[in-house]
Amino acid sequence: MQGLFFEDLTEGQSAETLKIVGAADVEAFAAVSGDINPVHLDEAYARTTPFQGRIAHGMLSAAYISAVIGTKLPGPGAIYLSQSLRFRRPVKLGDPVVTRVTIQSLDERRGHATLATICQVDGKTVVEGEAVIMVPRKPA
């Protein structure tokens, strides 16, 4: 399976996904990552925080960005080089997270693409950043 090649990309091109964050997603992420902070897993504890309930791991939203890059734009074959992230708001259980990546610039010499990355809930930004990825070229 191969995604888009570097030659197929244009500035402004974008792709997005929608994911409803469920308790099972948060619990699975905690198990895989080892981040068992009770704000993510214990409703009674989380009610005592400023969030008034459980919230998803910020890095779970970041994983949604990785999924868009790895499956849609440019898709299979893309390799992450860097990702900056700014966490703006919490994501609560049941929130619909729309994740979008948009190509900002292309480095022809290196075969790298720089992408604006954003996750939003109800039109409000929860995570934003920038990714640099290596994109395969078309075979000669």
C-alpha positions as semicolon CSV with decimal commas, in nm:
position;residue;x (nm);y (nm);z (nm)
1;M;0,000;0,000;0,000
2;Q;0,141;0,338;-0,100
3;G;0,013;0,687;-0,025
4;L;0,074;0,996;-0,230
5;F;0,419;1,068;-0,363
6;F;0,597;1,400;-0,311
7;E;0,521;1,489;-0,674
8;D;0,146;1,450;-0,604
9;L;0,142;1,715;-0,330
10;T;0,049;2,082;-0,356
11;E;0,048;2,364;-0,104
12;G;-0,297;2,407;0,049
13;Q;-0,391;2,041;0,004
14;S;-0,561;1,906;0,317
15;A;-0,726;1,601;0,469
16;E;-0,926;1,544;0,783
17;T;-1,090;1,285;1,003
18;L;-1,357;1,283;1,273
19;K;-1,320;1,074;1,586
20;I;-1,556;1,061;1,885
21;V;-1,340;1,014;2,196
22;G;-1,471;0,726;2,404
23;A;-1,378;0,598;2,748
24;A;-1,237;0,282;2,588
25;D;-1,004;0,495;2,371
26;V;-0,870;0,681;2,675
27;E;-0,828;0,358;2,873
28;A;-0,650;0,186;2,585
29;F;-0,420;0,487;2,540
30;A;-0,340;0,479;2,913
31;A;-0,258;0,109;2,892
32;V;-0,034;0,150;2,588
33;S;0,141;0,468;2,701
34;G;0,162;0,397;3,074
35;D;0,011;0,742;3,148
36;I;-0,237;0,650;3,420
37;N;-0,292;1,003;3,551
38;P;-0,628;0,985;3,734
39;V;-0,758;1,294;3,550
40;H;-0,790;1,057;3,254
41;L;-0,915;0,744;3,431
42;D;-1,089;0,825;3,761
43;E;-1,415;1,019;3,732
44;A;-1,436;1,096;4,106
45;Y;-1,085;1,239;4,106
46;A;-1,137;1,424;3,777
47;R;-1,448;1,597;3,918
48;T;-1,220;1,768;4,173
49;T;-1,009;1,927;3,896
50;P;-1,081;2,244;3,700
51;F;-1,207;2,019;3,416
52;Q;-1,497;1,882;3,629
53;G;-1,462;1,537;3,472
54;R;-1,236;1,301;3,289
55;I;-1,037;1,435;2,997
56;A;-0,849;1,258;2,720
57;H;-0,470;1,254;2,710
58;G;-0,340;1,543;2,502
59;M;-0,118;1,299;2,319
60;L;-0,424;1,097;2,216
61;S;-0,529;1,398;2,006
62;A;-0,172;1,415;1,875
63;A;-0,208;1,051;1,771
64;Y;-0,509;1,151;1,560
65;I;-0,276;1,388;1,372
66;S;-0,035;1,103;1,312
67;A;-0,323;0,891;1,182
68;V;-0,424;1,151;0,923
69;I;-0,065;1,186;0,804
70;G;-0,007;0,810;0,795
71;T;-0,333;0,713;0,628
72;K;-0,457;1,010;0,423
73;L;-0,213;1,293;0,353
74;P;0,024;1,191;0,225
75;G;-0,060;0,846;0,361
76;P;0,137;0,522;0,379
77;G;0,508;0,576;0,326
78;A;0,522;0,916;0,501
79;I;0,781;0,943;0,778
80;Y;0,753;1,189;1,066
81;L;1,058;1,413;1,118
82;S;0,913;1,656;1,373
83;Q;0,588;1,774;1,529
84;S;0,523;2,080;1,743
85;L;0,208;2,085;1,956
86;R;0,020;2,345;2,154
87;F;-0,259;2,216;2,376
88;R;-0,530;2,484;2,393
89;R;-0,833;2,314;2,551
90;P;-0,918;1,980;2,708
91;V;-1,091;1,705;2,516
92;K;-1,366;1,540;2,719
93;L;-1,513;1,195;2,680
94;G;-1,773;1,198;2,404
95;D;-1,620;1,498;2,225
96;P;-1,611;1,481;1,843
97;V;-1,252;1,566;1,744
98;V;-1,201;1,688;1,387
99;T;-0,835;1,655;1,291
100;R;-0,704;1,833;0,983
101;V;-0,360;1,855;0,823
102;T;-0,282;2,110;0,553
103;I;0,031;2,132;0,343
104;Q;0,199;2,466;0,413
105;S;0,519;2,423;0,213
106;L;0,716;2,172;0,010
107;D;1,095;2,135;0,009
108;E;1,169;1,990;-0,335
109;R;1,538;1,933;-0,265
110;R;1,480;1,726;0,048
111;G;1,143;1,576;-0,035
112;H;0,996;1,718;0,286
113;A;0,651;1,861;0,345
114;T;0,559;2,100;0,625
115;L;0,200;2,067;0,742
116;A;-0,021;2,278;0,965
117;T;-0,189;2,038;1,209
118;I;-0,504;2,108;1,408
119;C;-0,761;1,926;1,619
120;Q;-1,092;2,096;1,691
121;V;-1,402;2,022;1,897
122;D;-1,716;2,210;1,794
123;G;-1,505;2,452;1,589
124;K;-1,275;2,537;1,880
125;T;-0,906;2,449;1,859
126;V;-0,792;2,193;2,117
127;V;-0,448;2,115;1,969
128;E;-0,249;2,294;1,700
129;G;0,100;2,263;1,564
130;E;0,322;2,193;1,271
131;A;0,461;1,870;1,133
132;V;0,755;1,809;0,903
133;I;0,744;1,482;0,715
134;M;0,955;1,298;0,461
135;V;0,751;1,195;0,160
136;P;0,851;0,918;-0,083
137;R;0,923;1,023;-0,440
138;K;0,783;0,848;-0,746
139;P;1,009;0,571;-0,869
140;A;1,230;0,672;-1,162
